[in-house]
Coordinates of C-alpha atoms in Angstrom, one line a residue:
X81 CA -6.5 -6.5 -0.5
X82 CA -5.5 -3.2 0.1
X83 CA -7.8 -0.3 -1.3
X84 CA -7.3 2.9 0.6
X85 CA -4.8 4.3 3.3
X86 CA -3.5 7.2 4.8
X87 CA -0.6 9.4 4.9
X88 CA -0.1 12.2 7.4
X89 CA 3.4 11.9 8.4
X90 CA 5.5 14.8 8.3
X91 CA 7.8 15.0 5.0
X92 CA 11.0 15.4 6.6
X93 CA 10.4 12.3 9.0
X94 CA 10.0 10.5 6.2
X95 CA 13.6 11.5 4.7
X96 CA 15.1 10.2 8.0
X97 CA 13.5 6.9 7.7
X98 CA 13.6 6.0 4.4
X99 CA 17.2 8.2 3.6
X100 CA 15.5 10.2 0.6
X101 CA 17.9 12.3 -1.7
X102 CA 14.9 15.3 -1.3
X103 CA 12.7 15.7 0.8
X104 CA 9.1 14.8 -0.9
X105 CA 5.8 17.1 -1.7
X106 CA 2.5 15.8 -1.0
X107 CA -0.2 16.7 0.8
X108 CA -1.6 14.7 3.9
X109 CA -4.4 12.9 3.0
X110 CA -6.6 10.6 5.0
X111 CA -8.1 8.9 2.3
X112 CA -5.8 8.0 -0.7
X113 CA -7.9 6.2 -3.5
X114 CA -7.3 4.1 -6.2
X115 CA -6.7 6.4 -9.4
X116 CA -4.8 9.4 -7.3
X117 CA -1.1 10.1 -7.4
X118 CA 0.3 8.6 -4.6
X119 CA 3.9 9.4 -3.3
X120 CA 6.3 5.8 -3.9
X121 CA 9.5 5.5 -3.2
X122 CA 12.4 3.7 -5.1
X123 CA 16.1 3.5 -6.0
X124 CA 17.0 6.6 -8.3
X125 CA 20.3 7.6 -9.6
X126 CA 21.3 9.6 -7.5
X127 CA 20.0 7.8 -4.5
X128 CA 16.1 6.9 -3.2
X129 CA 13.5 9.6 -4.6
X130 CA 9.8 9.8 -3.1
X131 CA 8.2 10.2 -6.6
X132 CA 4.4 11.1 -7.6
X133 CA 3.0 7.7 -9.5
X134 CA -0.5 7.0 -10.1
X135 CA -2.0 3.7 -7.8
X136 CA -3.1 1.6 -10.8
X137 CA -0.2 -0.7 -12.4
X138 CA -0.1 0.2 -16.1
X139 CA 2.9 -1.9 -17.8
X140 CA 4.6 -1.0 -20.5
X141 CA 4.3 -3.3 -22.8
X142 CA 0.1 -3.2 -22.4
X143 CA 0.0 0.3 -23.5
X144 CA -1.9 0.7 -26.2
X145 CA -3.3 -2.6 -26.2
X146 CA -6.7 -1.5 -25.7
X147 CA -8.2 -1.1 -22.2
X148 CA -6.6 -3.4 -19.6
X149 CA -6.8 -3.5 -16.1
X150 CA -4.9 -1.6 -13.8
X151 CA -4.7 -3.6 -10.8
X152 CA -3.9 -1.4 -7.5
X153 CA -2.9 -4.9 -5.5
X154 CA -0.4 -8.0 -6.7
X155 CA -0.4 -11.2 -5.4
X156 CA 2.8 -11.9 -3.5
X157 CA 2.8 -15.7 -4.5
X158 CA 2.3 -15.8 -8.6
X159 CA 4.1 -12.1 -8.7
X160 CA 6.5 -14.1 -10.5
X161 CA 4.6 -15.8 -12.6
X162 CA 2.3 -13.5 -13.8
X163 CA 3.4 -10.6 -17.2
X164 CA 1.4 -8.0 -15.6
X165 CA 4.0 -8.1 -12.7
X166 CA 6.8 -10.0 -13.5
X167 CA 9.0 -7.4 -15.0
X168 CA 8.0 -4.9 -12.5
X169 CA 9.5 -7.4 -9.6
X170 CA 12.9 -7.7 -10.8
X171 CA 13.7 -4.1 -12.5
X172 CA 10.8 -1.4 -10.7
X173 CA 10.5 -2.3 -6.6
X174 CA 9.4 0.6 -4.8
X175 CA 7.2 0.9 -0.8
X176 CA 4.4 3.6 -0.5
X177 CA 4.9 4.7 3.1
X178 CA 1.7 5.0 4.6
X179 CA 0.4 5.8 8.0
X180 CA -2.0 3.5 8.1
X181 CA -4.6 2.0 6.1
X182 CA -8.4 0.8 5.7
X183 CA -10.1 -2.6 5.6
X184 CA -13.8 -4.0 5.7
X185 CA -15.1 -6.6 7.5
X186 CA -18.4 -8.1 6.5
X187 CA -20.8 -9.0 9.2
X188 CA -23.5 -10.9 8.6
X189 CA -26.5 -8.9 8.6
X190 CA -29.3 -9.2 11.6
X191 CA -33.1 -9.9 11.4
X192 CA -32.2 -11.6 7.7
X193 CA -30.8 -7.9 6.4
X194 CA -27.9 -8.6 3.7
X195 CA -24.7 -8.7 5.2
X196 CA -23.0 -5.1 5.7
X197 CA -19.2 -4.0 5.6
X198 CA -17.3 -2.4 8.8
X199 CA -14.4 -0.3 8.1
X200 CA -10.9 -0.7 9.9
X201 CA -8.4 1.2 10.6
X202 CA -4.8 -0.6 10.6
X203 CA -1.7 1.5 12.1
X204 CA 1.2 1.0 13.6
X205 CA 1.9 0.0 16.9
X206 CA 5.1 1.9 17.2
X207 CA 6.5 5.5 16.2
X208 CA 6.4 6.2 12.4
X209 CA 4.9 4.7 9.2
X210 CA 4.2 1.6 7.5
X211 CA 6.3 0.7 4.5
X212 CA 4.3 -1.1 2.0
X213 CA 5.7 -3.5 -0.4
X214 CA 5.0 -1.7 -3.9
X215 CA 5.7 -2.7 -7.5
X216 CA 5.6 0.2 -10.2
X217 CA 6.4 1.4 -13.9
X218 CA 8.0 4.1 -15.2
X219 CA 5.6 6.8 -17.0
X220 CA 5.9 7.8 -20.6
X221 CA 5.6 10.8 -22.5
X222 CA 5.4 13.3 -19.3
X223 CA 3.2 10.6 -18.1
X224 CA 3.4 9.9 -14.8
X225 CA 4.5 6.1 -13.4
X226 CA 2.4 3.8 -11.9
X227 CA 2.4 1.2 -8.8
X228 CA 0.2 -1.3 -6.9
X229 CA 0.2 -3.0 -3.6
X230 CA 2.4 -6.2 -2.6
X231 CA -0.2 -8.5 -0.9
X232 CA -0.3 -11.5 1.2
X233 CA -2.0 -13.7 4.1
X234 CA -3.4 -11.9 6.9
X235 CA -1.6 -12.3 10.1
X236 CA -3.1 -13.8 13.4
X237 CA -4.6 -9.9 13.8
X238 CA -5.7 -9.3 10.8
X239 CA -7.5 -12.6 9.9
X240 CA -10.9 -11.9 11.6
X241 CA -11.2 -8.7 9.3
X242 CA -10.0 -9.9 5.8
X243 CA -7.7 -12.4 4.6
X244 CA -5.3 -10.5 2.6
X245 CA -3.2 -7.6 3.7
X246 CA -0.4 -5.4 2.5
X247 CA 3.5 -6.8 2.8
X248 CA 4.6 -4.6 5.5
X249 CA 8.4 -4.2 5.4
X250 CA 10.9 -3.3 8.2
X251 CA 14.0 -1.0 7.7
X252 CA 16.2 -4.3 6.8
X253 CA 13.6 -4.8 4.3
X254 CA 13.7 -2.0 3.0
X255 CA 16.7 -1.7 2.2
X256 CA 16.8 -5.4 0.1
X257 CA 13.3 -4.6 -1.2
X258 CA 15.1 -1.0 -2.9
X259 CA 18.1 -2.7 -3.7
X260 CA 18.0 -3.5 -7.6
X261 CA 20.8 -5.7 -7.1
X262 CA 19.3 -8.1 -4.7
X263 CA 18.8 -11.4 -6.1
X264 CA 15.2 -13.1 -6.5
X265 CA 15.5 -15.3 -3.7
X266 CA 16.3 -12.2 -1.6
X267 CA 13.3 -10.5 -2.4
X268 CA 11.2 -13.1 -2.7
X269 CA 12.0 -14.1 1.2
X270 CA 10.2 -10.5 2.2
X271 CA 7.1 -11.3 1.0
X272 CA 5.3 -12.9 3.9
X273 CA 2.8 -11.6 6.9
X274 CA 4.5 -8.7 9.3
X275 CA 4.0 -9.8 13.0
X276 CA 0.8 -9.0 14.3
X277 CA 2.6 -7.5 17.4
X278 CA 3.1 -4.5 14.6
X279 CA -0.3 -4.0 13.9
X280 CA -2.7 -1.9 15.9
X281 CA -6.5 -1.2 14.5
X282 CA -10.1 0.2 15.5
X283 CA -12.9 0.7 14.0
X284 CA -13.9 3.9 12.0
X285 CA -16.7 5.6 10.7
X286 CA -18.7 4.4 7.2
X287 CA -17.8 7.9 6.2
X288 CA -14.5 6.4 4.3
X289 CA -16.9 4.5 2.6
X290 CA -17.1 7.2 -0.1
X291 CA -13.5 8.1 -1.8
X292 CA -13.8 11.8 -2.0
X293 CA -14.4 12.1 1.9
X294 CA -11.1 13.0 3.6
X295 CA -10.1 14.6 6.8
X296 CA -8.5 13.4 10.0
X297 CA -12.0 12.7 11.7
X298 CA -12.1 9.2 8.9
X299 CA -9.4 7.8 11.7
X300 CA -11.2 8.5 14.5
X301 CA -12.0 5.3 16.5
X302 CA -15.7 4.8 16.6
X303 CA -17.4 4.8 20.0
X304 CA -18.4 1.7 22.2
X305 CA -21.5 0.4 21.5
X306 CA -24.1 1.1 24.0

């Protein structure tokens, strides 16, 4: 799963990349929880917006249906199979650029203490940021929208840390993922592991461990033991 990142990249570079009609507002942040307005991006009218949405999929037609979950990850594989999603994956596509984002490993714990969870931190390997597969809903009543997280298999890198990890799209990918007239079989072909030759990581800090901690010492690699 996916459950916090970061995003520290400089607005206009992010224009460039992703060809935006504006250029966004947000603040960097090195610690972006569930719950928070998160900037998405996705096919507008008048060209690709970056839009504020809250990260917690709230569908439509579940509105005032009582309390439901608001899942902040999708499974690539039943995305199509599943109402909470379905809908979302053929009419609301969007990718949360991200700079790079968090994972825990568990370890086993030593001298029979319970097992304990080490943070990561995933980034690129090259220049820029990540594009992360994203699914969202449109808000209502100056509500605003809402999005989750593509997931799928780790890769080769990411397998000794956790066994799910974002869909990470490239610029190709992009542009099919954003396309609302790409076909099912188009978009469903995106869904798989990036290459772990993308991926570069280290570990951080328990400090992430609590949401409201933020700052760019959380990406800090921690120091060799001994």
């Amino acid at each position: 799963m996916c459950g916090r990142y970061c995003l520290d990249e400089n607005p206009q570079a992010l224009v460039q990349r992703f060809a935006l009609a504006a250029v966004p507002r947000y603040q960097p942040r090195w610690n972006i929880a569930p719950g928070t307005l998160v900037l998405a991006i996705h096919a507008g009218d008048a060209g690709r917006v970056g839009e504020a949405m809250t990260w917690g999929l709230a569908p439509q037609w579940a509105r005032g249906a009582g309390r439901l979950p608001q899942p902040i990850n999708a499974r690539a594989e039943t995305l199509a199979q599943r109402p909470m999603f379905r809908a979302a994956l053929h009419r609301h596509r969007c990718i949360l650029p991200a700079s790079g984002f968090y994972e825990w490993q568990t370890l086993p714990g030593v001298g029979g203490a319970r097992p304990r969870k080490q943070p990561w931190y995933v980034h690129p390997s090259g220049l820029g940021v990540f594009a992360l597969a994203g699914l969202f809903e449109p808000g209502e009543a100056g509500e605003p929208a809402s999005c989750c997280i593509v997931t799928t298999d780790a890769n080769p890198a990411m397998a000794p840390i956790h066994d799910r990890m974002p869909v990470l799209l490239d610029d190709g990918a992009v542009q099919c993922w954003l396309d609302p007239g790409a076909d099912a079989r188009e978009v469903a072909a995106l869904l798989h592991p990036c290459p772990a030759a993308w991926l570069l990581m280290h570990t951080v800090s328990a400090v992430v461990n609590a949401a409201r901690a933020e700052g760019a010492a959380l990406i800090q690699p921690l120091p060799p033991a001994g």
